[in-house]
mmCIF file of C-alpha atoms and ligand atoms in Angstrom:
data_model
loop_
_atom_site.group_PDB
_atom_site.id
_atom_site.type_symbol
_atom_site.label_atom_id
_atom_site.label_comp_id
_atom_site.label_asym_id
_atom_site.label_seq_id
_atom_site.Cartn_x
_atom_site.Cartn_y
_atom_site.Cartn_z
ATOM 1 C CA UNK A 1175 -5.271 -14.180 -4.366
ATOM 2 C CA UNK A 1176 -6.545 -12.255 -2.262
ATOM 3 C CA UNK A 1177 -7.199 -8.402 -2.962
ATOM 4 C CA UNK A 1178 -3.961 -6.363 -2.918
ATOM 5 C CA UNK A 1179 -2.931 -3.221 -1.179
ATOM 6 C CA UNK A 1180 -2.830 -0.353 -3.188
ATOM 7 C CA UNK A 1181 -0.470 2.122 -2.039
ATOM 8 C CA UNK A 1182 0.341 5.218 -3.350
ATOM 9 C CA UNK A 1183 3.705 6.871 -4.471
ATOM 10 C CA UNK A 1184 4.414 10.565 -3.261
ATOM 11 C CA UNK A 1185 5.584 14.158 -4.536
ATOM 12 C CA UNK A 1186 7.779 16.542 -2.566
ATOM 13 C CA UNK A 1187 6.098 19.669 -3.261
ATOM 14 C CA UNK A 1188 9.202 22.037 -1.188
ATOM 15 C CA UNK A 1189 11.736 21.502 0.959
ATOM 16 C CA UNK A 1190 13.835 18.002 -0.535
ATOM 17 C CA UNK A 1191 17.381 18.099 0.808
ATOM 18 C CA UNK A 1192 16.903 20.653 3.259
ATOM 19 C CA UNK A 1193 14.553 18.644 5.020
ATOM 20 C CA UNK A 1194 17.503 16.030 5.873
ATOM 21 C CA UNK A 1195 19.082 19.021 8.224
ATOM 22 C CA UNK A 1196 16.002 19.621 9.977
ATOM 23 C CA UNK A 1197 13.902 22.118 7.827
ATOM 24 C CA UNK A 1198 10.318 21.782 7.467
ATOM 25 C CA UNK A 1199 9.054 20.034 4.028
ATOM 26 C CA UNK A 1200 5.735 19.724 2.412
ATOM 27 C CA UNK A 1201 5.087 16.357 0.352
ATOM 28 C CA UNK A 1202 1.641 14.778 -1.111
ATOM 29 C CA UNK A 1203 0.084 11.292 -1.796
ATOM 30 C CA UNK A 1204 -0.104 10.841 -5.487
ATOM 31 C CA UNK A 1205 -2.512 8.263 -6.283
ATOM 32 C CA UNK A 1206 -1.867 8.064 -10.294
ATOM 33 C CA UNK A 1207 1.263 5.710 -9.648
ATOM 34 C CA UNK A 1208 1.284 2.696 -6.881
ATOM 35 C CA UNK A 1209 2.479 -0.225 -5.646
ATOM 36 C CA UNK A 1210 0.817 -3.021 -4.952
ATOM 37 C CA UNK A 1211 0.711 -6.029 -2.762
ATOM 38 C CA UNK A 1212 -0.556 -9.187 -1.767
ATOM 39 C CA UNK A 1213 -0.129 -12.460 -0.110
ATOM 40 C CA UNK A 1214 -1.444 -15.893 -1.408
ATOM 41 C CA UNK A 1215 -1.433 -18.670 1.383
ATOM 42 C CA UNK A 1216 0.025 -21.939 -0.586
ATOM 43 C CA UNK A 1217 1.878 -25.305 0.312
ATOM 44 C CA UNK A 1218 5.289 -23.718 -0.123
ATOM 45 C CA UNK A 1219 8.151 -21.954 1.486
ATOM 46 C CA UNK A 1220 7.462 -18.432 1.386
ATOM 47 C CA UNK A 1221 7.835 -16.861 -1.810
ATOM 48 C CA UNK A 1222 8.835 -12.993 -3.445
ATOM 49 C CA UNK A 1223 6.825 -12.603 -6.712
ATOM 50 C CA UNK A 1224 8.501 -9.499 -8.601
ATOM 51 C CA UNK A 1225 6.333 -9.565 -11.743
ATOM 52 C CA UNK A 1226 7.534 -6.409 -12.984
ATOM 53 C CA UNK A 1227 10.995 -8.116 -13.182
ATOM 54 C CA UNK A 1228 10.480 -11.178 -14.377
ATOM 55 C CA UNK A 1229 11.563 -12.757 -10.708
ATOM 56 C CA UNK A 1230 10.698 -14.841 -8.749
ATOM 57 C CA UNK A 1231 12.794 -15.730 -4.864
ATOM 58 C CA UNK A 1232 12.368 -18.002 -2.513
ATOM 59 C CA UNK A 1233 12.734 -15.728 1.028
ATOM 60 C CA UNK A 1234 15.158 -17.687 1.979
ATOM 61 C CA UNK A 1235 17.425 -17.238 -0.716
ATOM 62 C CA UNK A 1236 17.845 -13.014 -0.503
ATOM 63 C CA UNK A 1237 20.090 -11.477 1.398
ATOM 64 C CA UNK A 1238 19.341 -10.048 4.204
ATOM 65 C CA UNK A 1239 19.656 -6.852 2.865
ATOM 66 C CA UNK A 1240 17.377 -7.286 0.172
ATOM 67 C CA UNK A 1241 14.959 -4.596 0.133
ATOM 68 C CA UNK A 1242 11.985 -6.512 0.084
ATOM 69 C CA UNK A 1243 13.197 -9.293 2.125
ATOM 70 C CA UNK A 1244 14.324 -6.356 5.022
ATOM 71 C CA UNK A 1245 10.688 -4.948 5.039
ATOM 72 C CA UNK A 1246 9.501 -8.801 4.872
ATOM 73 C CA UNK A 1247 11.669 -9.886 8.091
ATOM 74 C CA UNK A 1248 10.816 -6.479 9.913
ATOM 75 C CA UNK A 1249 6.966 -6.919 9.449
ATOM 76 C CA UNK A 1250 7.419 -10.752 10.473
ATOM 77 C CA UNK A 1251 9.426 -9.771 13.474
ATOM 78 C CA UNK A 1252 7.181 -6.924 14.884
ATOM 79 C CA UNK A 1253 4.128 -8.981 14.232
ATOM 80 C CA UNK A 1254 5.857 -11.840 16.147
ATOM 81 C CA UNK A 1255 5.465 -14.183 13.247
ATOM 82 C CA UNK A 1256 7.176 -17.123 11.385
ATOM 83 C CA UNK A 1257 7.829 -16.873 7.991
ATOM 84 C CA UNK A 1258 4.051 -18.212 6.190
ATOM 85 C CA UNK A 1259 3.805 -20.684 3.236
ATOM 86 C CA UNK A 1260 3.029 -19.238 0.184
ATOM 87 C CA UNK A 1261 3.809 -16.240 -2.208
ATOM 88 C CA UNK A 1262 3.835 -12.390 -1.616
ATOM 89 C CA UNK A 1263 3.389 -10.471 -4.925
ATOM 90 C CA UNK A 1264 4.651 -7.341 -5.347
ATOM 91 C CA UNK A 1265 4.344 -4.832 -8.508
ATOM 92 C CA UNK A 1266 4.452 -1.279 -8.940
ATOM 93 C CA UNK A 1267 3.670 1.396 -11.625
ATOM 94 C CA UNK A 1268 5.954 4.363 -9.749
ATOM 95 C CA UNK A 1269 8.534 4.590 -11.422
ATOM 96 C CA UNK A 1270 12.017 3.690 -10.025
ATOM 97 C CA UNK A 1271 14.695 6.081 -8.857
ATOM 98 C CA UNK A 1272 12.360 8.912 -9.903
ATOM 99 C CA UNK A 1273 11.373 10.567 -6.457
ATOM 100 C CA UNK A 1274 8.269 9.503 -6.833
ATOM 101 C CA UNK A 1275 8.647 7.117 -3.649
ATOM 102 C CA UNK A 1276 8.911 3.837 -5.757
ATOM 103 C CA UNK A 1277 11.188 2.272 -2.679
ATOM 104 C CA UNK A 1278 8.814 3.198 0.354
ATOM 105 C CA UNK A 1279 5.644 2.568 -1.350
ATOM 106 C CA UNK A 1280 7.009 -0.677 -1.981
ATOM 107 C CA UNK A 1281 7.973 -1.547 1.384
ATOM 108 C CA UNK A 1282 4.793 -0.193 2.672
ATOM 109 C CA UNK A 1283 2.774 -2.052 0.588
ATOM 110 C CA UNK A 1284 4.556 -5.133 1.419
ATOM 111 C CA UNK A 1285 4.209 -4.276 5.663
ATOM 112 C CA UNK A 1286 0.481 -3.999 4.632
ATOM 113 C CA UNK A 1287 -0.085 -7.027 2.824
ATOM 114 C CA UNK A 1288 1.687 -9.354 5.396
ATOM 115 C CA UNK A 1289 -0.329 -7.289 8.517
ATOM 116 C CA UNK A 1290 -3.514 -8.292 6.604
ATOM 117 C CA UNK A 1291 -2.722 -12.100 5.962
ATOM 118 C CA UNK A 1292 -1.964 -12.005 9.770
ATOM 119 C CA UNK A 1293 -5.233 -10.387 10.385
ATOM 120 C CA UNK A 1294 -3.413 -7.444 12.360
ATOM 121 C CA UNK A 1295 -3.894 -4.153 11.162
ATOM 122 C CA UNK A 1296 -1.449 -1.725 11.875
ATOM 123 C CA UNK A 1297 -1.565 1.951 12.905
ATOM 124 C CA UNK A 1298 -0.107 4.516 10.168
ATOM 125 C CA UNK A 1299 2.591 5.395 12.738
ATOM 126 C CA UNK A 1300 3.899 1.604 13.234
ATOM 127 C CA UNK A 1301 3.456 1.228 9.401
ATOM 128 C CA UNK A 1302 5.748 4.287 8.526
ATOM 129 C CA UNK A 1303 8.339 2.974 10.904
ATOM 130 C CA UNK A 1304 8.554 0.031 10.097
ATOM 131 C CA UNK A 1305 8.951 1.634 6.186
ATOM 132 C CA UNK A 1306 11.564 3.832 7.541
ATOM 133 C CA UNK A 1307 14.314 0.811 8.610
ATOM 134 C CA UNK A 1308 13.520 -0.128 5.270
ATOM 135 C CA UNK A 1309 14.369 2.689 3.724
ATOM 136 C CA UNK A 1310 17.564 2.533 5.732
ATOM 137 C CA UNK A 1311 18.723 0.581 3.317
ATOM 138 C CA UNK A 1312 17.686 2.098 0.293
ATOM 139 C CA UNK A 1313 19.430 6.005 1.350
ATOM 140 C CA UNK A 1314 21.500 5.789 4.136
ATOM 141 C CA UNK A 1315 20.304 8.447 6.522
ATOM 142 C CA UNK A 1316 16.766 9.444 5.137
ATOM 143 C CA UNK A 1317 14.492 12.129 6.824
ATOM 144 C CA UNK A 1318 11.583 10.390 6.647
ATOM 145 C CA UNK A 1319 9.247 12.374 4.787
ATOM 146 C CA UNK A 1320 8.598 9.353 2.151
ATOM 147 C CA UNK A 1321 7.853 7.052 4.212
ATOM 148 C CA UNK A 1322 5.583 9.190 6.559
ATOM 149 C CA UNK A 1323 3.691 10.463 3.259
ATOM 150 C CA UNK A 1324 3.079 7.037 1.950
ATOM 151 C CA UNK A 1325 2.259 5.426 5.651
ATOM 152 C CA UNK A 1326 -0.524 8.119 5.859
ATOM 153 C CA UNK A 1327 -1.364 8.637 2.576
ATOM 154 C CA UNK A 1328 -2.386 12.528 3.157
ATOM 155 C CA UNK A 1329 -0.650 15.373 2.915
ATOM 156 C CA UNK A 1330 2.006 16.194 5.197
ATOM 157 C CA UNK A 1331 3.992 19.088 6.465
ATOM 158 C CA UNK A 1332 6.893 17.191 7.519
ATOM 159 C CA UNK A 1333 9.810 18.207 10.318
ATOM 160 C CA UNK A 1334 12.419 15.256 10.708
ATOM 161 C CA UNK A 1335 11.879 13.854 13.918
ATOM 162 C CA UNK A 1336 9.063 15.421 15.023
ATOM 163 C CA UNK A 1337 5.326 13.852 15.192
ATOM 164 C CA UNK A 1338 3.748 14.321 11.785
ATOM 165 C CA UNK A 1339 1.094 17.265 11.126
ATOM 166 C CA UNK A 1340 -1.120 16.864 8.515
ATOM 167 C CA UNK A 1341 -1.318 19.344 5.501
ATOM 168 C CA UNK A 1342 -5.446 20.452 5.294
ATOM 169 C CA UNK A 1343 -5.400 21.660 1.613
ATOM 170 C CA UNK A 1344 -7.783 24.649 1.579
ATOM 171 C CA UNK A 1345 -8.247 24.221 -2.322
ATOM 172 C CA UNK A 1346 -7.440 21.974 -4.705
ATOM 173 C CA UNK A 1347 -4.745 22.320 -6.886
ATOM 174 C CA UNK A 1348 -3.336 20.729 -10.652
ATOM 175 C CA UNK A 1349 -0.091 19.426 -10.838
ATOM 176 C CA UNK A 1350 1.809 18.132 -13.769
ATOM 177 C CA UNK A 1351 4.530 16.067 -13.043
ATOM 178 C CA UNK A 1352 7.550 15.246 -15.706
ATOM 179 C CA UNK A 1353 9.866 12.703 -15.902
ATOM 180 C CA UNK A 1354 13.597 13.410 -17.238
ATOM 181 C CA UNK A 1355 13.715 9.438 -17.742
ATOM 182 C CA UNK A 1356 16.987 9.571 -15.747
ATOM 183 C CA UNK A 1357 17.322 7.738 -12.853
ATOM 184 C CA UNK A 1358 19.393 8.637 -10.052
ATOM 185 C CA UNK A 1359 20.306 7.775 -6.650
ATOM 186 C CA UNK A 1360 18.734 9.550 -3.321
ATOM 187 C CA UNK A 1361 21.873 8.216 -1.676
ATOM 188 C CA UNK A 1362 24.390 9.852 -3.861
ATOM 189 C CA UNK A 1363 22.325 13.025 -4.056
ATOM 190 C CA UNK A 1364 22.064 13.437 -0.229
ATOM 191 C CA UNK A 1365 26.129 12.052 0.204
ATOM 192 C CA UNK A 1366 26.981 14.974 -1.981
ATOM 193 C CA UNK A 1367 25.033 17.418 -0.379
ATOM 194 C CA UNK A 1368 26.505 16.147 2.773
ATOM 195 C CA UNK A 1369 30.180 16.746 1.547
ATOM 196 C CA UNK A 1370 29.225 20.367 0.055
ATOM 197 C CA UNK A 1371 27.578 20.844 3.502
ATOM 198 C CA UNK A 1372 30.587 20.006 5.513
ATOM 199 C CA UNK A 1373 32.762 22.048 3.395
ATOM 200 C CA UNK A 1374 30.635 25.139 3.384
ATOM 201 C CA UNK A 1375 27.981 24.512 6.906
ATOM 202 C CA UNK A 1376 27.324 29.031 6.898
ATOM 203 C CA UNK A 1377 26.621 28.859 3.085
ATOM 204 C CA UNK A 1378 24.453 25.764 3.239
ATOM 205 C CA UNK A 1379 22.614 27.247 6.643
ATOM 206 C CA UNK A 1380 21.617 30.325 4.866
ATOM 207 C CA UNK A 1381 19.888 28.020 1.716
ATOM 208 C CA UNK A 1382 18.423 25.893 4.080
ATOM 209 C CA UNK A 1383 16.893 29.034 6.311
ATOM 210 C CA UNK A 1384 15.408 30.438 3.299
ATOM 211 C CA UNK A 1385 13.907 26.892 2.417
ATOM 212 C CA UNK A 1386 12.584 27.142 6.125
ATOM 213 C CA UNK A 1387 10.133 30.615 4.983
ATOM 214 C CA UNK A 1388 9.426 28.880 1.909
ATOM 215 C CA UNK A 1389 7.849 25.790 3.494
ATOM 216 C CA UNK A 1390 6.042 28.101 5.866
ATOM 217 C CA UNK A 1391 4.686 30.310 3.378
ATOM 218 C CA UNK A 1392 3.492 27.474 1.540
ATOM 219 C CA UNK A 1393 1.810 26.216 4.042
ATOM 220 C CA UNK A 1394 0.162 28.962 5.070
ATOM 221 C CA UNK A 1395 -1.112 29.538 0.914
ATOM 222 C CA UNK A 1396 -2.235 26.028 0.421
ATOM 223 C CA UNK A 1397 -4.234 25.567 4.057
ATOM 224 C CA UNK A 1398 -5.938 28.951 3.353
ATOM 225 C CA UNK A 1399 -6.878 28.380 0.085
ATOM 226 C CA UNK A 1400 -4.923 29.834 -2.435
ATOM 227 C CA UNK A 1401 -2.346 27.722 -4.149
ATOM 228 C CA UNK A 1402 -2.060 28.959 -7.329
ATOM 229 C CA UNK A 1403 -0.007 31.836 -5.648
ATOM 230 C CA UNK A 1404 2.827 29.206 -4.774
ATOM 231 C CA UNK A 1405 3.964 29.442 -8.019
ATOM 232 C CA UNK A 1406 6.922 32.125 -6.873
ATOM 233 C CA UNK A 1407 7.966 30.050 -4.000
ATOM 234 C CA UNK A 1408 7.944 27.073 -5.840
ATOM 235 C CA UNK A 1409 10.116 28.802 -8.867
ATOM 236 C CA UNK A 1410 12.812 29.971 -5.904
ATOM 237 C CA UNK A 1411 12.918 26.644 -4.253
ATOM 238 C CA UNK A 1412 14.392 25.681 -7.694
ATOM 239 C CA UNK A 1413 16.955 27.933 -7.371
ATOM 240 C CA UNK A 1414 18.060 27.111 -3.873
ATOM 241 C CA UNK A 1415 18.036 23.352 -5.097
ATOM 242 C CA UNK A 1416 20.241 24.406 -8.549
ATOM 243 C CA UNK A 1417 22.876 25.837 -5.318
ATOM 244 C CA UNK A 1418 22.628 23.403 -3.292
ATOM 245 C CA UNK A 1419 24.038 21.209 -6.683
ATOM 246 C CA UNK A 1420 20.939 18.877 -7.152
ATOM 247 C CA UNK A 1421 19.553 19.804 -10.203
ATOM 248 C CA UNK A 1422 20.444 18.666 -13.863
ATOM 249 C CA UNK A 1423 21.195 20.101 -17.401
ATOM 250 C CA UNK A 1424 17.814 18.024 -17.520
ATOM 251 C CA UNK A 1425 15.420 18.913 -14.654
ATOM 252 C CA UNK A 1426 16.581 23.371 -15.710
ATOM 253 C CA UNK A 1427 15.458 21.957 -19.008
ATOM 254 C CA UNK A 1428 12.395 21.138 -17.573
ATOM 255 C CA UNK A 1429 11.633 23.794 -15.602
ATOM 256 C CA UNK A 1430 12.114 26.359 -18.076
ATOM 257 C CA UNK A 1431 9.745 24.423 -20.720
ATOM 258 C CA UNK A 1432 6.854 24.514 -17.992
ATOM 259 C CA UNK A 1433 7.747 28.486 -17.083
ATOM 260 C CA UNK A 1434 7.542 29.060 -21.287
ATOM 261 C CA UNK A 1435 4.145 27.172 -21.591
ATOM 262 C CA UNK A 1436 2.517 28.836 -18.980
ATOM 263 C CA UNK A 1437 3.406 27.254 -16.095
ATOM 264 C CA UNK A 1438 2.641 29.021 -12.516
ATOM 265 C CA UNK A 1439 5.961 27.932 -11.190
ATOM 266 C CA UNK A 1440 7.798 24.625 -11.257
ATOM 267 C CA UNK A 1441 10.901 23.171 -9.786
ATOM 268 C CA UNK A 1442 12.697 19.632 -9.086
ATOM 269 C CA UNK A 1443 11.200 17.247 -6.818
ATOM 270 C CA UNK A 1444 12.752 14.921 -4.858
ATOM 271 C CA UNK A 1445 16.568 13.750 -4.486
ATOM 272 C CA UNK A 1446 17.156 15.803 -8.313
ATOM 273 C CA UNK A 1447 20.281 14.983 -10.298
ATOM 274 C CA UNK A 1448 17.566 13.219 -12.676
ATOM 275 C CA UNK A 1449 14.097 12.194 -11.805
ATOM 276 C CA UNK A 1450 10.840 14.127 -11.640
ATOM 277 C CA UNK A 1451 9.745 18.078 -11.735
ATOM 278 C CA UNK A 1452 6.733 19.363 -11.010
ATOM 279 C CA UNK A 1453 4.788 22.345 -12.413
ATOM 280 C CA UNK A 1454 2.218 24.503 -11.142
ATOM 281 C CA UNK A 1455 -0.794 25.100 -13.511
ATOM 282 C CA UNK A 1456 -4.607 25.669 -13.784
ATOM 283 C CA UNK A 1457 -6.487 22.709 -14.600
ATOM 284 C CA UNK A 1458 -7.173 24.191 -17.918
ATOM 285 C CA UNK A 1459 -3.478 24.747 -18.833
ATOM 286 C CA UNK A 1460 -2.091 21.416 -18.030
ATOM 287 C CA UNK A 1461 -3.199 19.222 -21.005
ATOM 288 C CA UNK A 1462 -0.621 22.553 -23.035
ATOM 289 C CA UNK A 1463 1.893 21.891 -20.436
ATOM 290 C CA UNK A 1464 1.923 18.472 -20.604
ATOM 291 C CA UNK A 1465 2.260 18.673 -23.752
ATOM 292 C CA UNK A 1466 4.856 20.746 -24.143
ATOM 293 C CA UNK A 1467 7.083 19.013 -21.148
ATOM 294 C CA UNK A 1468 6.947 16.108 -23.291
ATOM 295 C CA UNK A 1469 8.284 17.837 -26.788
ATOM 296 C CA UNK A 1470 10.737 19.045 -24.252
ATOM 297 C CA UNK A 1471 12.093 15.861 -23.704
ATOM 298 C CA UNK A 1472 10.128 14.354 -20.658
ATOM 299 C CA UNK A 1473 9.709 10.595 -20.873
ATOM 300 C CA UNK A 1474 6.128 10.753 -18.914
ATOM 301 C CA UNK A 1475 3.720 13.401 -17.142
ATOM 302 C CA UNK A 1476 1.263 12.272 -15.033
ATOM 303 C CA UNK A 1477 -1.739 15.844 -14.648
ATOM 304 C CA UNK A 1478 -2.484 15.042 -10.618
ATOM 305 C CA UNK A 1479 -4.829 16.899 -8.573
ATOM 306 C CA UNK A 1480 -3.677 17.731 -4.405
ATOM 307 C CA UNK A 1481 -6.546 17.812 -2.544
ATOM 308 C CA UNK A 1482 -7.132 16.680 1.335
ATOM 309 C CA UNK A 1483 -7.461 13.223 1.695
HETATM 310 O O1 PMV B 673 13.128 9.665 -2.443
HETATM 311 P P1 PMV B 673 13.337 10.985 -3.079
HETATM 312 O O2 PMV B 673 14.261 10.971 -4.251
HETATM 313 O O3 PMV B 673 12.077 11.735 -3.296
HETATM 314 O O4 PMV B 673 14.149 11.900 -2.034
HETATM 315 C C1 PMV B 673 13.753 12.046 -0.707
HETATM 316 C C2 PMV B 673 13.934 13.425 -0.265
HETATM 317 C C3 PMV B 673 15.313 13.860 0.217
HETATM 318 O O5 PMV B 673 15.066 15.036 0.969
HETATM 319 C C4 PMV B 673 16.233 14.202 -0.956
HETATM 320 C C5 PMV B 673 15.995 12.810 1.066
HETATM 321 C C6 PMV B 673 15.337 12.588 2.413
HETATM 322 O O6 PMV B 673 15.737 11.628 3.080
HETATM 323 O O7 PMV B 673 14.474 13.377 2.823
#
C-alpha cells in the first residue's frame, strides 16, 4: 500500500452558525485527530475499504449518494478518469458527528489519495471544492469553512463566498477540546437555525452582528499576539450560540466545568446540540482542565496547541 494521506480534522474557534448568513468565522487545523487515505492498485473492480466499520464495497454497489462514493466519482470526474482496479482505504480517528470535521476530512483525504494514484496533484483551492459538493451531501447548504480549513490545513479567517485569508497566529495558544459523546447532526442544527431565523430575521441579525465584532476582535488578538485575552470573546460567543438555540444541557455543562477549573474562556464548537467545546487555558492549566472536563462528564479531550502552520 502505498503511504496514506494524513489529513487533519478542524476546530471552529468563533463564529459556527453565523457564518452560514455571511459573518466572518475563525476555524483551525487540528492535527491530534485525522483521516486517512490510500489507494492500492490490484486486479479488481475498484474497491471502498471502511476499516473502522468493519466494511468493505465494491464502488459500484453504493449509491450514488454515498458519501465516499460522491467524493470518489467527483475526484474521478475532474481528473478525467475511469474508475481504477483496486482498493481505496479509508479510516479516521475524528470522531463522527462531533464538529470536529470527521465528514470533510474524509472526503478530502479520499480527493487526495485518488489525485496521487493518478499522479496529479491538486491545488488546495480545487481540493476544497471538490470537498465542498461533498459536503453537499452531508449538510445541505454548508458555508464552507470545513472544508476550506481541512483543504488548507492552516488557519483560516473564513467569509462564505469569499477567497480564503489565512489566519497568521502571532502566538501560540493551548486548547483543550471536550467531547459531550453526543452526536448530532450539522444538518438539523443549521435547519433549525434556519426556521428560528425566518421567524425572527431582526433578532437573529442583531446575534449574528455581534458575532461579526467578535470574529474581528479575535482576529485582531490572535494575529498580534495575544490570545490568551480571547477568553471574554470566546465566553460571549457561547452565549450568542445558547440564543441562537444550539447549545445543550450538555455542552453549558461543559462550559461551566472549564470556567470553574480555571479555564480562560470556553464555548461550543461547531454545529452544537451535542459534540465538542473548547476551552481556553495556559499550557500549564490544561492537564487540571482536562481533567476536570472529564469528571464532568466529557467522553474525550484532546490538549491541542494553534500555532501557524
Ligand atoms: O461540521 P460542524 O458541526 O463543525 O459545523 C459546521 C459549522 C456550521 O457553521 C454550523 C455549519 C456551516 O456550514 O458552516
Amino acid at each position: 500500500m502505498p503511504d496514506p494521506i494524513r489529513v487533519p480534522g478542524k476546530l471552529i474557534l468563533l463564529g459556527e452558525h453565523a457564518v452560514v448568513y455571511g459573518v466572518p468565522a475563525l476555524a483551525v487545523p487540528v492535527t491530534d485527530v485525522y483521516a486517512t487515505a490510500a489507494f492500492t492498485p490490484a486486479n479488481q473492480p475498484f474497491t471502498l475499504a471502511l476499516p473502522d466499520l468493519n466494511e468493505t464495497h465494491p464502488l459500484a454497489a453504493l449509491p450514488a449518494d454515498h458519501p465516499a462514493a460522491a467524493a470518489i466519482h467527483t475526484t474521478l470526474t475532474h481528473l478525467g478518469q475511469p474508475a481504477p482496479t483496486g482498493t481505496l482505504t479509508v479510516s479516521a480517528t475524528i470522531p463522527l458527528g462531533g464538529g470536529l470535521g470527521s465528514s470533510a476530512a474524509f472526503s478530502v483525504a479520499i480527493i487526495r489519495a485518488l489525485s496521487a494514484h493518478f499522479a496529479t496533484p491538486l491545488a488546495d483551492a480545487t481540493v476544497s471544492a471538490l470537498a465542498y459538493e461533498t459536503e453537499k451531501l452531508h449538510h445541505g447548504a454548508p458555508s464552507g469553512i470545513d472544508n476550506t480549513v481541512i483543504a488548507y490545513a492552516r488557519p483560516v479567517y473564513f467569509i462564505r463566498g469569499l477567497p480564503i485569508e489565512i489566519l497568521s497566529v502571532g502566538a501560540p495558544f493551548t486548547l483543550v477540546i471536550a467531547d459531550t459523546g453526543i452526536a448530532a447532526s450539522t444538518k438539523v442544527a443549521v435547519s433549525g437555525v434556519r426556521q428560528r431565523y425566518d421567524a425572527h430575521p431582526d433578532y437573529f441579525d442583531t446575534l449574528f452582528a455581534r458575532i461579526a465584532e467578535l470574529a474581528a476582535e479575535a482576529r485582531a488578538l490572535i494575529e498580534n499576539g495575544y490570545p490568551l485575552m480571547l477568553g471574554p470573546l470566546l465566553d460571549e460567543n457561547h452565549s450568542l450560540l445558547q440564543e441562537i438555540g444550539v447549545s445543550s444541557h450538555e455542552l453549558d455543562t461543559l462550559v461551566a466545568a472549564a470556567r470553574n477549573a480555571g479555564s480562560l474562556g470556553a464555548k461550543l464548537s461547531g454545529g452544537g446540540l451535542g459534540g465538542n467545546m473548547l476551552a481556553l487555558t495556559t499550557p500549564t492549566d490544561a492537564e487540571r482542565i482536562a481533567a476536570a472536563l472529564t469528571a464532568a462528564g466529557a467522553v474525550r479531550t484532546i490538549i491541542t496547541t494553534v500555532q501557524s502552520a
